[in-house]
Amino acid sequence: MIARSKPAEHATPLSVGFILLNRFTLLPFAAFVDCLRLAADEGDRSRQLRCSWTFMSSHGGAATSSCGAVISPCEELKNPENFDYLVVIGGVQDEKDKIDHRALDYIRLAAQFGTPLVGLCTGVFALIQAGVMKGKQCCVSWYHHGDLQRRFPDITPVADRIFVDEGKLITCAGGIAAADVAAYLIERHLGRAWAIKSLHIMLIDEARSTEHPQPQPVIFEKVKDRLVRSAVDIISQHMGEVISVEQLAQRLNTSRRNLERKFQDELGVSPQRFARDLRLRYGLWLLMYSAKTVTEIGERCGFADTAHFSRHFRDAFGYPPSLARKQNNTRDQQHVDPFFIHIDSRIEGR
């Protein structure tokens, strides 16, 4: 275990230590560190002038990402007080993997020292395992929402935002949202101009706030039947097109009749109705959370034309898509669950 010692003087206004866990996800790591790199120096010269960063692993050796890319060199875990933030980047969630007890001990030590912790992607699982998330909101990707609830039933995950700031604990859903967290911290320590500079070089228009919703996922939490879940996955992967029930049944190696019976038993609707309602809810989400036109949204949701989309939209929600943004009424949030799509009783009964 690392003993407490006199903290090193920060050589830069923003010092970040990265804890790379086994098979860590590369994109959030790269997005975060590149945002730091671009804010650290003039232009693209990469000198660690305004920001500094250290890559660490629990064993002090090279860290291998989930895609096989290796980050080297990595250093041994350093005094947590050397850093303004410690960023924990998790990896593939395989419960057969051995728990990295040294990393968890280090996370607990950092919390005791008062060093702010940032959990990126599945890094939040390590924060929970280390016992530092008790009583705190916990941001997680919609993709890992169910897994986190199953493994840690006492923790309430937040999957409708890209990151959550709880003061000494910041958790992020992962992916490119890691750049938003990095920009958030850069603005806090260096000023808004440096955060904008980094994002613009990375071809990101602007930083998204902690309240920004996660993109609409394509899973259906309540589905228990394995065949129906597989069908929903296929439908969700083709939101921009209509797949016939025959095609769907063929891909699942079953009959149309069996598939329709399974959908009725599990969800109370036909596969066609489920697919259409899913695409309409996705359209409503895009209307409320994107700047795309009604025509663009209709095409993206697999409708033949704007009139076709508008007609079905009005049937489902009681008003045309052109009014969705103007009203932006909170009563419609039941139809626009930003992280899980549910069939609601009003539409089921139509």
PDB file of N, CA, C and O in Angstrom, residues 142-211:
ATOM      1  N   TRP A 142     -26.342   3.655 -20.697  1.00  0.00           N
ATOM      2  CA  TRP A 142     -27.570   2.861 -20.787  1.00  0.00           C
ATOM      3  C   TRP A 142     -27.238   1.407 -21.078  1.00  0.00           C
ATOM      4  O   TRP A 142     -27.941   0.492 -20.664  1.00  0.00           O
ATOM      5  N   TYR A 143     -26.139   1.176 -21.785  1.00  0.00           N
ATOM      6  CA  TYR A 143     -25.770  -0.190 -22.174  1.00  0.00           C
ATOM      7  C   TYR A 143     -25.442  -1.046 -20.954  1.00  0.00           C
ATOM      8  O   TYR A 143     -25.688  -2.255 -20.941  1.00  0.00           O
ATOM      9  N   HIS A 144     -24.867  -0.426 -19.914  1.00  0.00           N
ATOM     10  CA  HIS A 144     -24.470  -1.170 -18.710  1.00  0.00           C
ATOM     11  C   HIS A 144     -25.450  -0.979 -17.550  1.00  0.00           C
ATOM     12  O   HIS A 144     -25.188  -1.461 -16.442  1.00  0.00           O
ATOM     13  N   HIS A 145     -26.557  -0.286 -17.813  1.00  0.00           N
ATOM     14  CA  HIS A 145     -27.517   0.026 -16.761  1.00  0.00           C
ATOM     15  C   HIS A 145     -28.041  -1.239 -16.072  1.00  0.00           C
ATOM     16  O   HIS A 145     -28.007  -1.363 -14.839  1.00  0.00           O
ATOM     17  N   GLY A 146     -28.531  -2.187 -16.866  1.00  0.00           N
ATOM     18  CA  GLY A 146     -29.086  -3.408 -16.303  1.00  0.00           C
ATOM     19  C   GLY A 146     -28.058  -4.227 -15.556  1.00  0.00           C
ATOM     20  O   GLY A 146     -28.345  -4.794 -14.489  1.00  0.00           O
ATOM     21  N   ASP A 147     -26.847  -4.309 -16.104  1.00  0.00           N
ATOM     22  CA  ASP A 147     -25.780  -5.074 -15.461  1.00  0.00           C
ATOM     23  C   ASP A 147     -25.424  -4.468 -14.105  1.00  0.00           C
ATOM     24  O   ASP A 147     -25.233  -5.182 -13.120  1.00  0.00           O
ATOM     25  N   LEU A 148     -25.357  -3.140 -14.048  1.00  0.00           N
ATOM     26  CA  LEU A 148     -25.014  -2.489 -12.783  1.00  0.00           C
ATOM     27  C   LEU A 148     -26.110  -2.716 -11.745  1.00  0.00           C
ATOM     28  O   LEU A 148     -25.819  -3.010 -10.579  1.00  0.00           O
ATOM     29  N   GLN A 149     -27.362  -2.601 -12.165  1.00  0.00           N
ATOM     30  CA  GLN A 149     -28.463  -2.830 -11.229  1.00  0.00           C
ATOM     31  C   GLN A 149     -28.466  -4.257 -10.704  1.00  0.00           C
ATOM     32  O   GLN A 149     -28.745  -4.505  -9.531  1.00  0.00           O
ATOM     33  N   ARG A 150     -28.145  -5.197 -11.585  1.00  0.00           N
ATOM     34  CA  ARG A 150     -28.137  -6.604 -11.180  1.00  0.00           C
ATOM     35  C   ARG A 150     -27.020  -6.892 -10.188  1.00  0.00           C
ATOM     36  O   ARG A 150     -27.223  -7.581  -9.186  1.00  0.00           O
ATOM     37  N   ARG A 151     -25.839  -6.329 -10.451  1.00  0.00           N
ATOM     38  CA  ARG A 151     -24.679  -6.632  -9.609  1.00  0.00           C
ATOM     39  C   ARG A 151     -24.645  -5.805  -8.331  1.00  0.00           C
ATOM     40  O   ARG A 151     -24.141  -6.259  -7.312  1.00  0.00           O
ATOM     41  N   PHE A 152     -25.186  -4.584  -8.406  1.00  0.00           N
ATOM     42  CA  PHE A 152     -25.133  -3.690  -7.245  1.00  0.00           C
ATOM     43  C   PHE A 152     -26.524  -3.112  -6.982  1.00  0.00           C
ATOM     44  O   PHE A 152     -26.790  -1.940  -7.263  1.00  0.00           O
ATOM     45  N   PRO A 153     -27.450  -3.931  -6.460  1.00  0.00           N
ATOM     46  CA  PRO A 153     -28.843  -3.485  -6.289  1.00  0.00           C
ATOM     47  C   PRO A 153     -29.008  -2.317  -5.332  1.00  0.00           C
ATOM     48  O   PRO A 153     -30.041  -1.637  -5.366  1.00  0.00           O
ATOM     49  N   ASP A 154     -28.038  -2.053  -4.491  1.00  0.00           N
ATOM     50  CA  ASP A 154     -28.145  -0.940  -3.550  1.00  0.00           C
ATOM     51  C   ASP A 154     -27.737   0.393  -4.173  1.00  0.00           C
ATOM     52  O   ASP A 154     -27.893   1.447  -3.544  1.00  0.00           O
ATOM     53  N   ILE A 155     -27.208   0.353  -5.383  1.00  0.00           N
ATOM     54  CA  ILE A 155     -26.767   1.566  -6.079  1.00  0.00           C
ATOM     55  C   ILE A 155     -27.816   1.966  -7.104  1.00  0.00           C
ATOM     56  O   ILE A 155     -28.323   1.120  -7.848  1.00  0.00           O
ATOM     57  N   THR A 156     -28.166   3.232  -7.148  1.00  0.00           N
ATOM     58  CA  THR A 156     -29.126   3.723  -8.141  1.00  0.00           C
ATOM     59  C   THR A 156     -28.374   4.396  -9.286  1.00  0.00           C
ATOM     60  O   THR A 156     -27.817   5.480  -9.115  1.00  0.00           O
ATOM     61  N   PRO A 157     -28.323   3.757 -10.459  1.00  0.00           N
ATOM     62  CA  PRO A 157     -27.588   4.340 -11.571  1.00  0.00           C
ATOM     63  C   PRO A 157     -28.378   5.430 -12.282  1.00  0.00           C
ATOM     64  O   PRO A 157     -29.606   5.391 -12.353  1.00  0.00           O
ATOM     65  N   VAL A 158     -27.670   6.407 -12.803  1.00  0.00           N
ATOM     66  CA  VAL A 158     -28.252   7.478 -13.610  1.00  0.00           C
ATOM     67  C   VAL A 158     -27.819   7.232 -15.053  1.00  0.00           C
ATOM     68  O   VAL A 158     -26.638   7.281 -15.368  1.00  0.00           O
ATOM     69  N   ALA A 159     -28.775   6.938 -15.915  1.00  0.00           N
ATOM     70  CA  ALA A 159     -28.437   6.622 -17.304  1.00  0.00           C
ATOM     71  C   ALA A 159     -29.103   7.564 -18.292  1.00  0.00           C
ATOM     72  O   ALA A 159     -29.186   7.271 -19.473  1.00  0.00           O
ATOM     73  N   ASP A 160     -29.596   8.711 -17.808  1.00  0.00           N
ATOM     74  CA  ASP A 160     -30.226   9.665 -18.717  1.00  0.00           C
ATOM     75  C   ASP A 160     -29.371  10.912 -18.916  1.00  0.00           C
ATOM     76  O   ASP A 160     -29.828  11.886 -19.496  1.00  0.00           O
ATOM     77  N   ARG A 161     -28.131  10.893 -18.414  1.00  0.00           N
ATOM     78  CA  ARG A 161     -27.209  12.013 -18.593  1.00  0.00           C
ATOM     79  C   ARG A 161     -25.839  11.474 -18.973  1.00  0.00           C
ATOM     80  O   ARG A 161     -25.519  10.320 -18.720  1.00  0.00           O
ATOM     81  N   ILE A 162     -25.004  12.342 -19.560  1.00  0.00           N
ATOM     82  CA  ILE A 162     -23.697  11.861 -20.009  1.00  0.00           C
ATOM     83  C   ILE A 162     -22.668  11.847 -18.882  1.00  0.00           C
ATOM     84  O   ILE A 162     -21.737  11.059 -18.908  1.00  0.00           O
ATOM     85  N   PHE A 163     -22.827  12.718 -17.867  1.00  0.00           N
ATOM     86  CA  PHE A 163     -21.982  12.609 -16.692  1.00  0.00           C
ATOM     87  C   PHE A 163     -22.652  13.297 -15.509  1.00  0.00           C
ATOM     88  O   PHE A 163     -23.575  14.088 -15.670  1.00  0.00           O
ATOM     89  N   VAL A 164     -22.187  12.925 -14.320  1.00  0.00           N
ATOM     90  CA  VAL A 164     -22.745  13.448 -13.076  1.00  0.00           C
ATOM     91  C   VAL A 164     -21.606  13.938 -12.201  1.00  0.00           C
ATOM     92  O   VAL A 164     -20.612  13.222 -12.008  1.00  0.00           O
ATOM     93  N   ASP A 165     -21.728  15.153 -11.690  1.00  0.00           N
ATOM     94  CA  ASP A 165     -20.722  15.739 -10.809  1.00  0.00           C
ATOM     95  C   ASP A 165     -21.251  15.741  -9.384  1.00  0.00           C
ATOM     96  O   ASP A 165     -22.216  16.425  -9.075  1.00  0.00           O
ATOM     97  N   GLU A 166     -20.603  14.951  -8.532  1.00  0.00           N
ATOM     98  CA  GLU A 166     -20.962  14.898  -7.119  1.00  0.00           C
ATOM     99  C   GLU A 166     -19.859  15.500  -6.258  1.00  0.00           C
ATOM    100  O   GLU A 166     -19.625  15.075  -5.133  1.00  0.00           O
ATOM    101  N   GLY A 167     -19.163  16.480  -6.795  1.00  0.00           N
ATOM    102  CA  GLY A 167     -18.097  17.135  -6.048  1.00  0.00           C
ATOM    103  C   GLY A 167     -16.792  16.375  -6.156  1.00  0.00           C
ATOM    104  O   GLY A 167     -16.062  16.502  -7.135  1.00  0.00           O
ATOM    105  N   LYS A 168     -16.498  15.553  -5.180  1.00  0.00           N
ATOM    106  CA  LYS A 168     -15.260  14.764  -5.181  1.00  0.00           C
ATOM    107  C   LYS A 168     -15.371  13.512  -6.035  1.00  0.00           C
ATOM    108  O   LYS A 168     -14.404  12.770  -6.200  1.00  0.00           O
ATOM    109  N   LEU A 169     -16.557  13.282  -6.588  1.00  0.00           N
ATOM    110  CA  LEU A 169     -16.796  12.117  -7.432  1.00  0.00           C
ATOM    111  C   LEU A 169     -17.512  12.542  -8.707  1.00  0.00           C
ATOM    112  O   LEU A 169     -18.600  13.115  -8.649  1.00  0.00           O
ATOM    113  N   ILE A 170     -16.898  12.278  -9.833  1.00  0.00           N
ATOM    114  CA  ILE A 170     -17.516  12.547 -11.127  1.00  0.00           C
ATOM    115  C   ILE A 170     -17.583  11.224 -11.873  1.00  0.00           C
ATOM    116  O   ILE A 170     -16.580  10.510 -11.976  1.00  0.00           O
ATOM    117  N   THR A 171     -18.769  10.879 -12.351  1.00  0.00           N
ATOM    118  CA  THR A 171     -18.910   9.654 -13.124  1.00  0.00           C
ATOM    119  C   THR A 171     -19.459   9.983 -14.500  1.00  0.00           C
ATOM    120  O   THR A 171     -20.283  10.880 -14.658  1.00  0.00           O
ATOM    121  N   CYS A 172     -18.987   9.234 -15.488  1.00  0.00           N
ATOM    122  CA  CYS A 172     -19.311   9.537 -16.895  1.00  0.00           C
ATOM    123  C   CYS A 172     -19.688   8.251 -17.607  1.00  0.00           C
ATOM    124  O   CYS A 172     -19.075   7.200 -17.386  1.00  0.00           O
ATOM    125  N   ALA A 173     -20.677   8.348 -18.488  1.00  0.00           N
ATOM    126  CA  ALA A 173     -21.147   7.172 -19.221  1.00  0.00           C
ATOM    127  C   ALA A 173     -20.086   6.589 -20.139  1.00  0.00           C
ATOM    128  O   ALA A 173     -20.157   5.421 -20.512  1.00  0.00           O
ATOM    129  N   GLY A 174     -19.092   7.380 -20.509  1.00  0.00           N
ATOM    130  CA  GLY A 174     -18.009   6.872 -21.353  1.00  0.00           C
ATOM    131  C   GLY A 174     -18.085   7.399 -22.769  1.00  0.00           C
ATOM    132  O   GLY A 174     -18.726   8.405 -23.048  1.00  0.00           O
ATOM    133  N   GLY A 175     -17.416   6.692 -23.683  1.00  0.00           N
ATOM    134  CA  GLY A 175     -17.405   7.098 -25.068  1.00  0.00           C
ATOM    135  C   GLY A 175     -16.843   8.498 -25.242  1.00  0.00           C
ATOM    136  O   GLY A 175     -15.973   8.954 -24.489  1.00  0.00           O
ATOM    137  N   ILE A 176     -17.376   9.224 -26.218  1.00  0.00           N
ATOM    138  CA  ILE A 176     -16.890  10.565 -26.517  1.00  0.00           C
ATOM    139  C   ILE A 176     -17.272  11.551 -25.415  1.00  0.00           C
ATOM    140  O   ILE A 176     -16.704  12.647 -25.324  1.00  0.00           O
ATOM    141  N   ALA A 177     -18.220  11.162 -24.546  1.00  0.00           N
ATOM    142  CA  ALA A 177     -18.607  12.044 -23.433  1.00  0.00           C
ATOM    143  C   ALA A 177     -17.434  12.301 -22.496  1.00  0.00           C
ATOM    144  O   ALA A 177     -17.457  13.272 -21.724  1.00  0.00           O
ATOM    145  N   ALA A 178     -16.405  11.457 -22.543  1.00  0.00           N
ATOM    146  CA  ALA A 178     -15.212  11.692 -21.727  1.00  0.00           C
ATOM    147  C   ALA A 178     -14.563  13.020 -22.093  1.00  0.00           C
ATOM    148  O   ALA A 178     -13.976  13.692 -21.235  1.00  0.00           O
ATOM    149  N   ALA A 179     -14.657  13.430 -23.361  1.00  0.00           N
ATOM    150  CA  ALA A 179     -14.121  14.726 -23.778  1.00  0.00           C
ATOM    151  C   ALA A 179     -14.902  15.866 -23.136  1.00  0.00           C
ATOM    152  O   ALA A 179     -14.334  16.905 -22.786  1.00  0.00           O
ATOM    153  N   ASP A 180     -16.211  15.667 -22.947  1.00  0.00           N
ATOM    154  CA  ASP A 180     -17.023  16.687 -22.284  1.00  0.00           C
ATOM    155  C   ASP A 180     -16.600  16.855 -20.827  1.00  0.00           C
ATOM    156  O   ASP A 180     -16.535  17.977 -20.319  1.00  0.00           O
ATOM    157  N   VAL A 181     -16.299  15.747 -20.164  1.00  0.00           N
ATOM    158  CA  VAL A 181     -15.842  15.830 -18.782  1.00  0.00           C
ATOM    159  C   VAL A 181     -14.487  16.521 -18.714  1.00  0.00           C
ATOM    160  O   VAL A 181     -14.249  17.376 -17.860  1.00  0.00           O
ATOM    161  N   ALA A 182     -13.581  16.147 -19.626  1.00  0.00           N
ATOM    162  CA  ALA A 182     -12.259  16.775 -19.650  1.00  0.00           C
ATOM    163  C   ALA A 182     -12.390  18.280 -19.873  1.00  0.00           C
ATOM    164  O   ALA A 182     -11.743  19.087 -19.188  1.00  0.00           O
ATOM    165  N   ALA A 183     -13.239  18.677 -20.832  1.00  0.00           N
ATOM    166  CA  ALA A 183     -13.443  20.104 -21.101  1.00  0.00           C
ATOM    167  C   ALA A 183     -14.038  20.809 -19.891  1.00  0.00           C
ATOM    168  O   ALA A 183     -13.701  21.959 -19.595  1.00  0.00           O
ATOM    169  N   TYR A 184     -14.917  20.135 -19.186  1.00  0.00           N
ATOM    170  CA  TYR A 184     -15.545  20.655 -17.967  1.00  0.00           C
ATOM    171  C   TYR A 184     -14.477  20.981 -16.919  1.00  0.00           C
ATOM    172  O   TYR A 184     -14.500  22.041 -16.288  1.00  0.00           O
ATOM    173  N   LEU A 185     -13.512  20.083 -16.760  1.00  0.00           N
ATOM    174  CA  LEU A 185     -12.442  20.297 -15.784  1.00  0.00           C
ATOM    175  C   LEU A 185     -11.427  21.327 -16.269  1.00  0.00           C
ATOM    176  O   LEU A 185     -10.906  22.118 -15.485  1.00  0.00           O
ATOM    177  N   ILE A 186     -11.153  21.313 -17.563  1.00  0.00           N
ATOM    178  CA  ILE A 186     -10.233  22.304 -18.132  1.00  0.00           C
ATOM    179  C   ILE A 186     -10.791  23.707 -17.946  1.00  0.00           C
ATOM    180  O   ILE A 186     -10.082  24.636 -17.556  1.00  0.00           O
ATOM    181  N   GLU A 187     -12.078  23.868 -18.220  1.00  0.00           N
ATOM    182  CA  GLU A 187     -12.697  25.186 -18.038  1.00  0.00           C
ATOM    183  C   GLU A 187     -12.619  25.614 -16.571  1.00  0.00           C
ATOM    184  O   GLU A 187     -12.358  26.785 -16.275  1.00  0.00           O
ATOM    185  N   ARG A 188     -12.812  24.691 -15.674  1.00  0.00           N
ATOM    186  CA  ARG A 188     -12.759  24.993 -14.241  1.00  0.00           C
ATOM    187  C   ARG A 188     -11.375  25.475 -13.820  1.00  0.00           C
ATOM    188  O   ARG A 188     -11.245  26.394 -13.010  1.00  0.00           O
ATOM    189  N   HIS A 189     -10.314  24.896 -14.374  1.00  0.00           N
ATOM    190  CA  HIS A 189      -8.954  25.194 -13.919  1.00  0.00           C
ATOM    191  C   HIS A 189      -8.224  26.208 -14.801  1.00  0.00           C
ATOM    192  O   HIS A 189      -7.400  26.974 -14.304  1.00  0.00           O
ATOM    193  N   LEU A 190      -8.511  26.179 -16.105  1.00  0.00           N
ATOM    194  CA  LEU A 190      -7.754  27.025 -17.036  1.00  0.00           C
ATOM    195  C   LEU A 190      -8.587  28.117 -17.697  1.00  0.00           C
ATOM    196  O   LEU A 190      -8.029  29.081 -18.219  1.00  0.00           O
ATOM    197  N   GLY A 191      -9.894  27.945 -17.699  1.00  0.00           N
ATOM    198  CA  GLY A 191     -10.752  28.918 -18.357  1.00  0.00           C
ATOM    199  C   GLY A 191     -11.429  28.338 -19.588  1.00  0.00           C
ATOM    200  O   GLY A 191     -10.965  27.365 -20.190  1.00  0.00           O
ATOM    201  N   ARG A 192     -12.535  28.940 -19.959  1.00  0.00           N
ATOM    202  CA  ARG A 192     -13.368  28.434 -21.056  1.00  0.00           C
ATOM    203  C   ARG A 192     -12.631  28.417 -22.390  1.00  0.00           C
ATOM    204  O   ARG A 192     -12.808  27.508 -23.197  1.00  0.00           O
ATOM    205  N   ALA A 193     -11.770  29.404 -22.627  1.00  0.00           N
ATOM    206  CA  ALA A 193     -11.085  29.487 -23.924  1.00  0.00           C
ATOM    207  C   ALA A 193     -10.264  28.238 -24.207  1.00  0.00           C
ATOM    208  O   ALA A 193     -10.227  27.747 -25.343  1.00  0.00           O
ATOM    209  N   TRP A 194      -9.608  27.695 -23.176  1.00  0.00           N
ATOM    210  CA  TRP A 194      -8.771  26.515 -23.385  1.00  0.00           C
ATOM    211  C   TRP A 194      -9.622  25.268 -23.616  1.00  0.00           C
ATOM    212  O   TRP A 194      -9.242  24.397 -24.406  1.00  0.00           O
ATOM    213  N   ALA A 195     -10.755  25.202 -22.966  1.00  0.00           N
ATOM    214  CA  ALA A 195     -11.651  24.069 -23.192  1.00  0.00           C
ATOM    215  C   ALA A 195     -12.191  24.094 -24.626  1.00  0.00           C
ATOM    216  O   ALA A 195     -12.217  23.071 -25.313  1.00  0.00           O
ATOM    217  N   ILE A 196     -12.603  25.276 -25.072  1.00  0.00           N
ATOM    218  CA  ILE A 196     -13.130  25.407 -26.433  1.00  0.00           C
ATOM    219  C   ILE A 196     -12.051  25.097 -27.458  1.00  0.00           C
ATOM    220  O   ILE A 196     -12.304  24.428 -28.470  1.00  0.00           O
ATOM    221  N   LYS A 197     -10.837  25.572 -27.197  1.00  0.00           N
ATOM    222  CA  LYS A 197      -9.727  25.316 -28.123  1.00  0.00           C
ATOM    223  C   LYS A 197      -9.527  23.818 -28.328  1.00  0.00           C
ATOM    224  O   LYS A 197      -9.405  23.332 -29.458  1.00  0.00           O
ATOM    225  N   SER A 198      -9.521  23.062 -27.234  1.00  0.00           N
ATOM    226  CA  SER A 198      -9.335  21.612 -27.334  1.00  0.00           C
ATOM    227  C   SER A 198     -10.448  20.961 -28.141  1.00  0.00           C
ATOM    228  O   SER A 198     -10.193  20.172 -29.061  1.00  0.00           O
ATOM    229  N   LEU A 199     -11.680  21.290 -27.804  1.00  0.00           N
ATOM    230  CA  LEU A 199     -12.809  20.657 -28.472  1.00  0.00           C
ATOM    231  C   LEU A 199     -12.851  20.980 -29.957  1.00  0.00           C
ATOM    232  O   LEU A 199     -13.146  20.113 -30.784  1.00  0.00           O
ATOM    233  N   HIS A 200     -12.563  22.224 -30.296  1.00  0.00           N
ATOM    234  CA  HIS A 200     -12.607  22.599 -31.711  1.00  0.00           C
ATOM    235  C   HIS A 200     -11.550  21.872 -32.530  1.00  0.00           C
ATOM    236  O   HIS A 200     -11.803  21.467 -33.669  1.00  0.00           O
ATOM    237  N   ILE A 201     -10.372  21.684 -31.964  1.00  0.00           N
ATOM    238  CA  ILE A 201      -9.341  20.926 -32.679  1.00  0.00           C
ATOM    239  C   ILE A 201      -9.766  19.463 -32.832  1.00  0.00           C
ATOM    240  O   ILE A 201      -9.437  18.804 -33.819  1.00  0.00           O
ATOM    241  N   MET A 202     -10.527  18.969 -31.868  1.00  0.00           N
ATOM    242  CA  MET A 202     -11.031  17.598 -31.931  1.00  0.00           C
ATOM    243  C   MET A 202     -12.289  17.487 -32.796  1.00  0.00           C
ATOM    244  O   MET A 202     -12.912  16.429 -32.870  1.00  0.00           O
ATOM    245  N   LEU A 203     -12.676  18.606 -33.438  1.00  0.00           N
ATOM    246  CA  LEU A 203     -13.857  18.672 -34.314  1.00  0.00           C
ATOM    247  C   LEU A 203     -15.155  18.431 -33.536  1.00  0.00           C
ATOM    248  O   LEU A 203     -16.110  17.867 -34.053  1.00  0.00           O
ATOM    249  N   ILE A 204     -15.169  18.884 -32.290  1.00  0.00           N
ATOM    250  CA  ILE A 204     -16.380  18.848 -31.462  1.00  0.00           C
ATOM    251  C   ILE A 204     -16.871  20.283 -31.330  1.00  0.00           C
ATOM    252  O   ILE A 204     -16.124  21.166 -30.915  1.00  0.00           O
ATOM    253  N   ASP A 205     -18.116  20.523 -31.691  1.00  0.00           N
ATOM    254  CA  ASP A 205     -18.640  21.890 -31.755  1.00  0.00           C
ATOM    255  C   ASP A 205     -18.576  22.603 -30.417  1.00  0.00           C
ATOM    256  O   ASP A 205     -18.125  23.746 -30.325  1.00  0.00           O
ATOM    257  N   GLU A 206     -19.061  21.955 -29.368  1.00  0.00           N
ATOM    258  CA  GLU A 206     -19.093  22.594 -28.065  1.00  0.00           C
ATOM    259  C   GLU A 206     -19.212  21.540 -26.975  1.00  0.00           C
ATOM    260  O   GLU A 206     -19.607  20.400 -27.228  1.00  0.00           O
ATOM    261  N   ALA A 207     -18.862  21.947 -25.771  1.00  0.00           N
ATOM    262  CA  ALA A 207     -18.960  21.031 -24.637  1.00  0.00           C
ATOM    263  C   ALA A 207     -20.421  20.850 -24.244  1.00  0.00           C
ATOM    264  O   ALA A 207     -21.193  21.799 -24.221  1.00  0.00           O
ATOM    265  N   ARG A 208     -20.792  19.620 -23.942  1.00  0.00           N
ATOM    266  CA  ARG A 208     -22.129  19.326 -23.458  1.00  0.00           C
ATOM    267  C   ARG A 208     -22.110  19.337 -21.931  1.00  0.00           C
ATOM    268  O   ARG A 208     -21.152  18.895 -21.314  1.00  0.00           O
ATOM    269  N   SER A 209     -23.189  19.813 -21.343  1.00  0.00           N
ATOM    270  CA  SER A 209     -23.248  19.936 -19.891  1.00  0.00           C
ATOM    271  C   SER A 209     -23.620  18.604 -19.252  1.00  0.00           C
ATOM    272  O   SER A 209     -24.011  17.644 -19.931  1.00  0.00           O
ATOM    273  N   THR A 210     -23.537  18.582 -17.932  1.00  0.00           N
ATOM    274  CA  THR A 210     -23.897  17.365 -17.199  1.00  0.00           C
ATOM    275  C   THR A 210     -25.354  16.985 -17.392  1.00  0.00           C
ATOM    276  O   THR A 210     -25.740  15.831 -17.215  1.00  0.00           O
ATOM    277  N   GLU A 211     -26.207  17.957 -17.761  1.00  0.00           N
ATOM    278  CA  GLU A 211     -27.626  17.671 -17.969  1.00  0.00           C
ATOM    279  C   GLU A 211     -27.928  17.109 -19.350  1.00  0.00           C
ATOM    280  O   GLU A 211     -29.056  16.704 -19.626  1.00  0.00           O
TER     281      GLU A 211
END
